[in-house]
Coordinates of C-alpha atoms and ligand atoms in Angstrom, one line a residue:
M1 CA -33.3 14.4 -14.3
T2 CA -30.3 16.2 -12.9
Q3 CA -27.4 16.8 -15.2
T4 CA -24.0 18.3 -14.6
V5 CA -23.4 21.6 -16.3
S6 CA -20.6 21.9 -18.8
R7 CA -18.4 24.9 -18.5
P8 CA -14.9 25.3 -19.9
A9 CA -11.9 24.8 -17.7
A10 CA -10.1 28.1 -17.1
G11 CA -6.9 28.7 -19.1
A12 CA -5.8 25.1 -19.5
R13 CA -4.1 24.9 -22.9
K14 CA -1.0 22.8 -23.2
Q15 CA 1.1 23.2 -20.1
P16 CA 4.5 21.5 -20.3
L17 CA 4.1 17.8 -19.3
P18 CA 6.2 16.6 -16.3
L19 CA 6.8 13.2 -17.9
D20 CA 8.7 12.3 -21.0
V21 CA 5.9 10.7 -23.0
E22 CA 8.0 9.5 -25.9
A23 CA 10.6 7.8 -23.6
I24 CA 7.9 6.2 -21.5
R25 CA 6.0 4.9 -24.6
A26 CA 9.2 3.1 -25.7
D27 CA 9.0 1.1 -22.4
F28 CA 5.5 -0.3 -23.3
P29 CA 5.7 -2.9 -26.1
I30 CA 2.0 -2.9 -26.7
L31 CA 2.0 0.8 -27.6
S32 CA 4.1 0.1 -30.7
R33 CA 1.4 -2.0 -32.3
T34 CA -1.2 -0.6 -34.5
V35 CA -5.0 -1.2 -34.5
R36 CA -7.8 -0.9 -37.1
D37 CA -5.7 -1.1 -40.3
G38 CA -2.5 0.6 -39.2
K39 CA -3.7 3.3 -36.9
R40 CA -1.6 4.3 -33.9
L41 CA -3.0 2.8 -30.6
V42 CA -4.4 5.7 -28.5
Y43 CA -5.0 3.9 -25.3
L44 CA -7.3 5.9 -23.1
D45 CA -8.6 3.0 -21.0
S46 CA -6.0 2.7 -18.2
G47 CA -8.8 3.2 -15.7
A48 CA -10.1 -0.2 -16.7
T49 CA -6.7 -1.8 -16.8
S50 CA -3.3 -0.3 -17.5
Q51 CA -0.7 -1.4 -20.0
K52 CA 2.5 -3.0 -18.7
P53 CA 6.1 -1.7 -19.2
R54 CA 8.8 -4.1 -20.3
S55 CA 10.3 -4.2 -16.8
V56 CA 7.1 -5.7 -15.4
L57 CA 6.9 -8.3 -18.2
D58 CA 10.6 -9.1 -17.7
A59 CA 10.2 -9.5 -13.9
E60 CA 7.4 -12.1 -14.4
R61 CA 9.3 -14.0 -17.1
D62 CA 12.4 -14.0 -15.0
F63 CA 10.5 -15.4 -12.1
Y64 CA 9.1 -18.3 -14.1
E65 CA 12.4 -18.9 -16.0
N66 CA 14.7 -18.8 -13.1
H67 CA 13.1 -18.9 -9.7
N68 CA 9.7 -20.5 -9.9
A69 CA 8.6 -22.3 -6.7
A70 CA 5.9 -22.0 -4.1
P71 CA 7.0 -19.4 -1.5
H72 CA 7.0 -20.2 2.2
R73 CA 7.3 -23.9 1.5
G74 CA 10.0 -26.4 0.5
A75 CA 13.5 -26.8 1.7
H76 CA 15.2 -26.1 -1.6
Q77 CA 17.0 -23.2 -3.1
L78 CA 14.2 -22.2 -5.6
A79 CA 11.7 -22.1 -2.8
E80 CA 14.0 -19.8 -0.8
E81 CA 14.5 -17.6 -3.8
A82 CA 10.8 -17.4 -4.6
T83 CA 10.1 -16.5 -1.0
G84 CA 12.8 -13.8 -1.1
L85 CA 11.3 -12.3 -4.2
Y86 CA 7.8 -12.4 -3.0
E87 CA 8.6 -10.8 0.4
A88 CA 10.9 -8.2 -1.3
A89 CA 7.9 -7.2 -3.4
R90 CA 5.8 -6.9 -0.3
A91 CA 8.4 -4.7 1.3
R92 CA 8.6 -2.4 -1.8
I93 CA 4.8 -2.1 -2.0
A94 CA 4.6 -1.4 1.8
E95 CA 7.2 1.4 1.4
F96 CA 5.3 2.8 -1.6
I97 CA 2.2 3.4 0.6
G98 CA 4.1 4.2 3.8
A99 CA 2.9 1.0 5.5
A100 CA 4.5 -1.6 7.8
V101 CA 5.4 -4.8 5.8
E102 CA 3.1 -7.0 7.9
E103 CA 0.1 -4.8 7.1
V104 CA 0.3 -5.6 3.4
V105 CA -1.9 -8.5 2.4
F106 CA -1.9 -9.8 -1.2
T107 CA -5.3 -10.5 -2.8
R108 CA -6.4 -11.1 -6.3
N109 CA -7.6 -7.5 -6.9
T110 CA -9.6 -4.7 -5.2
T111 CA -12.8 -6.7 -5.3
D112 CA -11.2 -9.6 -3.5
A113 CA -9.7 -7.3 -0.9
I114 CA -13.1 -5.7 -0.2
N115 CA -14.8 -9.1 0.1
T116 CA -12.0 -10.3 2.4
V117 CA -12.9 -7.4 4.8
A118 CA -16.6 -7.8 4.4
Y119 CA -16.6 -11.6 5.1
A120 CA -14.1 -11.1 8.0
L121 CA -16.6 -8.6 9.6
S122 CA -19.6 -11.0 9.2
N123 CA -17.6 -14.0 10.3
A124 CA -16.5 -12.1 13.4
A125 CA -19.8 -12.5 15.1
T126 CA -19.5 -16.3 15.3
A127 CA -15.8 -16.6 15.7
K128 CA -14.7 -19.1 18.3
E129 CA -11.7 -16.9 19.3
P130 CA -13.1 -14.0 21.4
S131 CA -10.4 -11.7 20.1
F132 CA -11.8 -12.1 16.6
R133 CA -15.2 -10.7 17.7
R134 CA -14.2 -7.1 18.3
Y135 CA -15.4 -5.7 14.9
A136 CA -18.4 -8.0 14.4
V137 CA -21.2 -6.6 12.4
G138 CA -24.8 -7.6 13.2
Q139 CA -28.4 -6.6 13.5
G140 CA -28.8 -2.9 14.2
D141 CA -25.4 -2.0 12.9
E142 CA -24.9 0.3 9.9
I143 CA -22.5 0.3 7.0
V144 CA -22.0 3.5 5.1
V145 CA -21.0 3.8 1.4
T146 CA -21.4 6.6 -1.1
Q147 CA -23.5 6.8 -4.3
M148 CA -20.3 7.0 -6.4
E149 CA -18.9 3.7 -5.4
H150 CA -17.8 1.1 -8.0
H151 CA -19.9 -2.0 -7.7
A152 CA -16.9 -3.7 -6.0
N153 CA -17.3 -1.3 -3.1
L154 CA -21.1 -1.5 -3.0
V155 CA -22.3 -5.0 -3.6
P156 CA -20.1 -6.7 -1.0
W157 CA -21.6 -4.3 1.6
Q158 CA -25.1 -5.0 0.4
Q159 CA -24.4 -8.7 0.8
L160 CA -22.8 -8.2 4.2
C161 CA -26.0 -6.4 5.3
E162 CA -28.1 -9.3 3.9
R163 CA -26.0 -11.8 5.9
T164 CA -26.0 -10.0 9.1
G165 CA -29.2 -7.9 9.3
A166 CA -27.2 -4.7 9.3
T167 CA -28.4 -1.6 7.3
L168 CA -26.7 0.0 4.4
R169 CA -26.7 3.8 4.2
W170 CA -25.1 6.1 1.8
L171 CA -23.9 9.7 1.1
G172 CA -25.4 11.2 -2.1
L173 CA -23.9 13.3 -4.8
T174 CA -24.1 17.0 -5.8
D175 CA -25.1 18.1 -9.3
D176 CA -21.4 18.8 -10.2
G177 CA -20.3 15.3 -9.4
R178 CA -19.0 15.6 -5.8
L179 CA -19.9 13.9 -2.6
D180 CA -22.7 15.7 -0.7
L181 CA -21.5 15.8 2.9
T182 CA -24.5 17.8 4.2
D183 CA -25.8 14.8 6.1
L184 CA -22.4 13.3 7.0
D185 CA -23.1 13.6 10.8
T186 CA -26.5 11.9 10.6
V187 CA -25.6 9.2 8.0
V188 CA -22.4 8.3 9.9
N189 CA -23.5 7.9 13.5
E190 CA -23.1 5.8 16.6
R191 CA -24.5 2.7 14.8
T192 CA -22.0 2.9 12.0
K193 CA -19.5 0.1 12.0
L194 CA -17.7 0.8 8.8
V195 CA -17.5 3.6 6.2
A196 CA -16.4 2.4 2.7
V197 CA -15.5 5.2 0.3
T198 CA -13.5 5.6 -2.9
Q199 CA -10.6 8.1 -2.9
Q200 CA -11.0 8.8 -6.6
S201 CA -14.2 8.0 -8.6
N202 CA -13.6 5.8 -11.6
I203 CA -16.4 7.4 -13.5
L204 CA -16.6 11.0 -12.3
G205 CA -12.9 11.5 -11.6
T206 CA -13.8 13.2 -8.3
I207 CA -11.2 13.1 -5.6
N208 CA -13.0 12.8 -2.3
P209 CA -12.4 14.8 0.9
L210 CA -11.4 11.8 3.0
E211 CA -10.1 13.8 5.9
A212 CA -13.6 14.9 7.0
I213 CA -15.1 11.4 6.4
V214 CA -12.3 9.6 8.3
A215 CA -12.6 12.1 11.2
R216 CA -16.3 11.7 11.5
A217 CA -16.1 7.9 11.2
H218 CA -13.5 7.6 13.9
A219 CA -15.3 10.0 16.2
V220 CA -18.2 7.5 16.3
G221 CA -15.9 4.5 16.5
A222 CA -16.4 3.2 12.9
L223 CA -13.7 1.7 10.7
V224 CA -12.9 3.3 7.4
L225 CA -12.1 1.4 4.2
V226 CA -10.7 3.5 1.3
D227 CA -11.0 2.1 -2.2
G228 CA -7.7 3.2 -3.8
A229 CA -8.2 1.4 -7.1
Q230 CA -8.2 4.7 -9.0
S231 CA -6.0 6.7 -6.6
V232 CA -3.0 4.6 -5.7
P233 CA -2.0 4.3 -9.4
H234 CA -2.3 8.0 -10.0
Q235 CA -1.3 10.1 -7.0
P236 CA 0.9 9.7 -4.0
V237 CA -1.0 7.8 -1.2
D238 CA 0.4 7.4 2.2
V239 CA -1.6 5.3 4.7
A240 CA -0.4 7.3 7.7
A241 CA -1.6 10.6 6.2
L242 CA -4.8 8.9 5.0
G243 CA -5.7 7.9 8.6
A244 CA -8.0 5.1 7.4
D245 CA -8.1 1.5 8.6
F246 CA -8.1 -0.2 5.2
L247 CA -6.8 0.7 1.8
V248 CA -7.4 -1.6 -1.2
F249 CA -6.1 -1.4 -4.7
S250 CA -5.4 -3.5 -7.8
G251 CA -2.0 -4.3 -9.4
H252 CA -3.4 -4.3 -13.0
K253 CA -4.4 -0.7 -12.8
M254 CA -1.0 0.5 -11.8
L255 CA 1.2 -1.0 -14.6
G256 CA 1.3 -4.4 -12.8
P257 CA -0.1 -7.8 -13.8
T258 CA -3.7 -9.0 -13.4
G259 CA -4.4 -11.4 -10.6
V260 CA -2.8 -9.4 -7.8
G261 CA -4.2 -6.7 -5.5
V262 CA -3.5 -5.3 -2.1
L263 CA -5.4 -5.2 1.1
W264 CA -3.6 -2.8 3.5
G265 CA -5.0 -2.8 7.0
R266 CA -3.8 -1.1 10.3
Y267 CA -2.1 -4.0 12.0
E268 CA -4.2 -3.7 15.2
V269 CA -7.4 -4.0 13.1
L270 CA -6.1 -6.8 10.8
D271 CA -4.9 -8.7 13.9
A272 CA -8.4 -8.6 15.4
L273 CA -10.1 -10.0 12.3
P274 CA -10.9 -13.6 11.6
P275 CA -9.9 -15.1 8.2
F276 CA -12.1 -15.1 5.1
L277 CA -10.6 -17.9 3.0
T278 CA -9.0 -20.8 5.0
G279 CA -6.7 -23.6 4.1
G280 CA -3.0 -24.0 3.6
S281 CA -0.4 -21.3 4.4
M282 CA -2.6 -19.4 6.8
I283 CA -2.6 -21.9 9.7
E284 CA -0.5 -22.1 12.8
V285 CA -1.5 -25.6 14.1
V286 CA -4.0 -28.0 12.5
R287 CA -5.6 -30.9 14.4
M288 CA -8.7 -32.9 13.4
E289 CA -10.6 -31.1 16.1
G290 CA -9.8 -27.6 14.9
S291 CA -7.1 -25.2 13.8
T292 CA -5.4 -21.9 14.8
F293 CA -4.4 -19.2 12.4
M294 CA -1.2 -17.3 11.6
P295 CA -1.0 -13.6 12.4
P296 CA -1.5 -11.1 9.5
P297 CA -0.6 -10.9 6.7
Q298 CA -0.5 -14.7 6.3
R299 CA -3.9 -15.2 8.0
F300 CA -5.4 -13.6 4.9
E301 CA -3.2 -15.4 2.2
A302 CA -4.6 -18.9 2.1
G303 CA -3.1 -21.2 -0.5
V304 CA -0.1 -20.9 -2.9
P305 CA -0.1 -17.2 -3.7
M306 CA 0.1 -15.5 -7.1
T307 CA 3.9 -15.2 -6.8
A308 CA 4.9 -14.1 -10.3
Q309 CA 2.2 -11.5 -10.3
V310 CA 3.4 -10.1 -6.9
V311 CA 6.9 -9.9 -8.2
G312 CA 5.6 -8.1 -11.3
L313 CA 3.7 -5.7 -9.1
G314 CA 6.9 -5.0 -7.3
A315 CA 8.5 -4.1 -10.6
A316 CA 5.5 -1.9 -11.5
V317 CA 5.9 0.0 -8.2
E318 CA 9.7 0.4 -8.9
Y319 CA 8.8 1.9 -12.3
L320 CA 6.3 4.3 -10.7
Q321 CA 8.7 5.3 -8.0
A322 CA 11.4 6.1 -10.6
L323 CA 8.9 8.4 -12.3
G324 CA 7.8 9.9 -9.0
M325 CA 4.1 9.8 -8.0
E326 CA 4.0 13.6 -7.7
N327 CA 5.1 13.8 -11.4
V328 CA 2.5 11.2 -12.4
Q329 CA -0.2 13.2 -10.7
A330 CA 0.9 16.5 -12.2
H331 CA 1.2 14.9 -15.6
E332 CA -2.4 13.7 -15.5
E333 CA -3.6 17.0 -14.1
A334 CA -2.2 18.9 -17.0
L335 CA -3.7 16.4 -19.5
T336 CA -7.1 16.6 -17.7
A337 CA -7.2 20.4 -17.8
Y338 CA -6.5 20.3 -21.5
A339 CA -8.9 17.5 -22.2
L340 CA -11.7 19.2 -20.2
E341 CA -11.2 22.4 -22.1
Q342 CA -11.1 20.8 -25.5
L343 CA -14.1 18.4 -24.9
Q344 CA -16.3 21.1 -23.3
A345 CA -15.6 23.4 -26.3
I346 CA -17.4 20.9 -28.5
P347 CA -21.1 21.8 -28.7
G348 CA -23.2 18.9 -27.6
V349 CA -20.6 17.4 -25.3
T350 CA -21.4 17.3 -21.6
V351 CA -18.9 16.2 -19.0
I352 CA -20.5 14.0 -16.2
G353 CA -18.4 15.0 -13.2
P354 CA -16.5 18.0 -12.0
P355 CA -16.1 20.3 -15.0
D356 CA -12.7 21.7 -13.8
T357 CA -9.5 20.2 -12.3
V358 CA -10.2 21.1 -8.7
A359 CA -9.9 17.9 -6.6
R360 CA -10.2 15.8 -9.7
G361 CA -8.3 13.0 -11.4
G362 CA -8.0 12.0 -15.0
A363 CA -11.1 10.0 -15.6
I364 CA -13.3 12.0 -17.9
S365 CA -16.8 10.7 -18.6
F366 CA -19.0 12.5 -21.1
T367 CA -22.0 12.3 -23.3
V368 CA -22.5 13.6 -26.8
D369 CA -26.0 14.8 -27.6
G370 CA -27.8 12.7 -30.1
I371 CA -25.3 9.8 -30.1
H372 CA -25.4 6.8 -27.9
P373 CA -22.1 6.3 -25.9
H374 CA -21.6 2.9 -27.5
D375 CA -21.7 4.5 -30.9
V376 CA -19.2 7.2 -29.8
G377 CA -17.0 4.4 -28.6
Q378 CA -17.3 2.6 -31.9
V379 CA -16.3 5.6 -34.0
L380 CA -13.4 6.3 -31.6
D381 CA -12.3 2.7 -32.0
D382 CA -12.3 3.1 -35.8
H383 CA -9.8 6.0 -35.2
G384 CA -7.6 3.8 -33.0
V385 CA -8.8 5.5 -29.8
A386 CA -9.6 2.9 -27.0
V387 CA -12.1 4.3 -24.5
R388 CA -14.6 2.6 -22.2
V389 CA -18.4 3.0 -22.7
G390 CA -21.2 1.9 -20.5
H391 CA -22.1 2.4 -16.8
H392 CA -18.5 1.6 -15.7
C393 CA -19.6 -0.7 -12.9
A394 CA -21.0 2.3 -11.1
W395 CA -24.6 2.0 -12.2
P396 CA -26.1 4.3 -9.5
V397 CA -23.9 7.1 -10.7
V398 CA -25.2 7.1 -14.3
R399 CA -28.7 6.8 -12.9
R400 CA -28.1 9.8 -10.6
Y401 CA -27.1 11.9 -13.6
G402 CA -30.0 10.7 -15.7
V403 CA -27.9 9.2 -18.5
P404 CA -28.0 5.6 -19.8
A405 CA -24.2 5.4 -20.0
T406 CA -21.2 7.5 -20.7
T407 CA -18.0 7.4 -22.8
R408 CA -15.0 7.5 -20.5
A409 CA -11.4 8.4 -21.3
T410 CA -8.7 7.8 -18.7
F411 CA -5.0 8.9 -18.8
Y412 CA -1.8 7.5 -17.5
V413 CA 2.0 8.0 -17.7
H414 CA 2.3 7.3 -21.5
T415 CA -0.6 9.6 -22.4
G416 CA 0.3 12.8 -24.3
Y417 CA -1.5 15.7 -25.8
D418 CA -1.6 13.9 -29.1
D419 CA -3.8 11.3 -27.5
V420 CA -6.2 13.9 -26.2
D421 CA -6.3 15.5 -29.6
A422 CA -7.1 12.1 -31.2
L423 CA -9.9 11.8 -28.7
V424 CA -11.3 15.2 -29.5
E425 CA -11.0 14.6 -33.2
G426 CA -12.7 11.2 -32.8
V427 CA -15.7 12.8 -31.0
R428 CA -16.0 15.4 -33.8
A429 CA -15.8 12.6 -36.3
A430 CA -18.6 10.8 -34.5
Q431 CA -20.8 13.9 -34.7
R432 CA -20.1 14.1 -38.5
F433 CA -20.7 10.4 -39.0
F434 CA -24.0 10.4 -37.3
G435 CA -25.0 13.7 -38.9
V436 CA -25.1 15.5 -35.6
T437 CA -23.3 18.6 -36.6
P438 CA -22.1 20.8 -33.7
E439 CA -24.8 23.3 -34.7
E440 CA -27.5 20.7 -34.5
A441 CA -26.1 19.3 -31.3
T442 CA -26.6 22.6 -29.5
A443 CA -30.0 23.3 -31.1
Ligands
PMP1 N1 -13.0 0.3 -7.4 C1 -12.8 1.2 -8.3 C2 -12.9 2.7 -8.1 C3 -12.5 0.7 -9.6 O1 -12.3 1.6 -10.6 C4 -12.4 -0.6 -9.8 C5 -12.1 -1.2 -11.2 N2 -12.7 -0.7 -12.3 C6 -12.6 -1.5 -8.8 C7 -12.9 -1.0 -7.6 C8 -12.5 -3.0 -8.9 O2 -11.2 -3.4 -9.3 P1 -10.9 -4.9 -9.7 O3 -11.8 -5.2 -10.8 O4 -9.5 -4.8 -10.1 O5 -11.1 -5.7 -8.5

């Protein structure tokens, strides 16, 4: 069993926070409710799904109340307005990540976006259209992932390999929760067709050195897919600077509605891929003998889309832009430094992941000696503190660190030091409740 070593973060304390937490909390209706017999809701589970500000809820309601129609169809005014709102949201989201508008494909979520790419790559081999075969994956090819991927960025690649006869390879992890790049040049080689890697780990908090991975992948002619589910909501992400071929993320983790996500792809690459889902909206010409398909992004948006959710995501991006993503990142960094310091000062608490704030985001997973993570979560819940417990859909990670599960706290724009203090107090309360005093915990 290998376990990460806890050591206190240096000199963290309470730095001034860049965001006005009280003002932001007032924008989130759910944060004014209480839980567990009148306790303030301390929501530390934004990594699973974020809460929504009023402007996002209003945008969705306004769409349904005043503009509801199927976009890209119909000759009437409502259809025109719905199309305008849908495409305006696409333009805003494209601007947010520094992309061209036609490179932004709306999906249901990150999982859907990754499956869209995985199925496009396996469908490519048998595509009738020769231009769709360029990135085909087949026998003898290799797909590379890492050991810290969320199941959403692992299982679709395992399945792709089963469908095509390709081989899955992966980069391992170091003891302190970082990617082990020692074997990068052998794992990513001339047989590699695609490297799929997360920018920020949902369980360890690690921010990965994508530059080196992208450079190596492109040097051998492989595509790179970046899972931005935990990075796009929390730090500035610019696709040009990233240099990857795909970036995927979920609206619901970035203050937006559920049911909408984004697949960004470099246009040249998207244009060379066959569709995954087929049907209405994505076709050019349909005859009984066969059909031709629209260019991206429509080729990958079959059926009537999740229009209100897209509009809501546009409003979420507007909210984040008004705060400034640099401020969002700095805010979470300050909270993370403080939380790491406070948690690691509790005897018996072990952080699973980087113990300091170097290249690290605000997902903090930890174990408490002598108490199962589910029990820690239960006591925290009794105190009004909402955290996630379990393997966090990244089972190989908990296995790598020899723990059955972890308790995970994640931060966002409405998180303040009082939330972190409530978490720390809750952990101490769990130790008291289970009779695991700090002294016993270290014994
Ligand atoms: N990747 C990462 C890193 C995640 O944290 C998550 C969500 N927990 C996903 C992918 C999947 O996102 P979704 O469930 O929204 O598709």
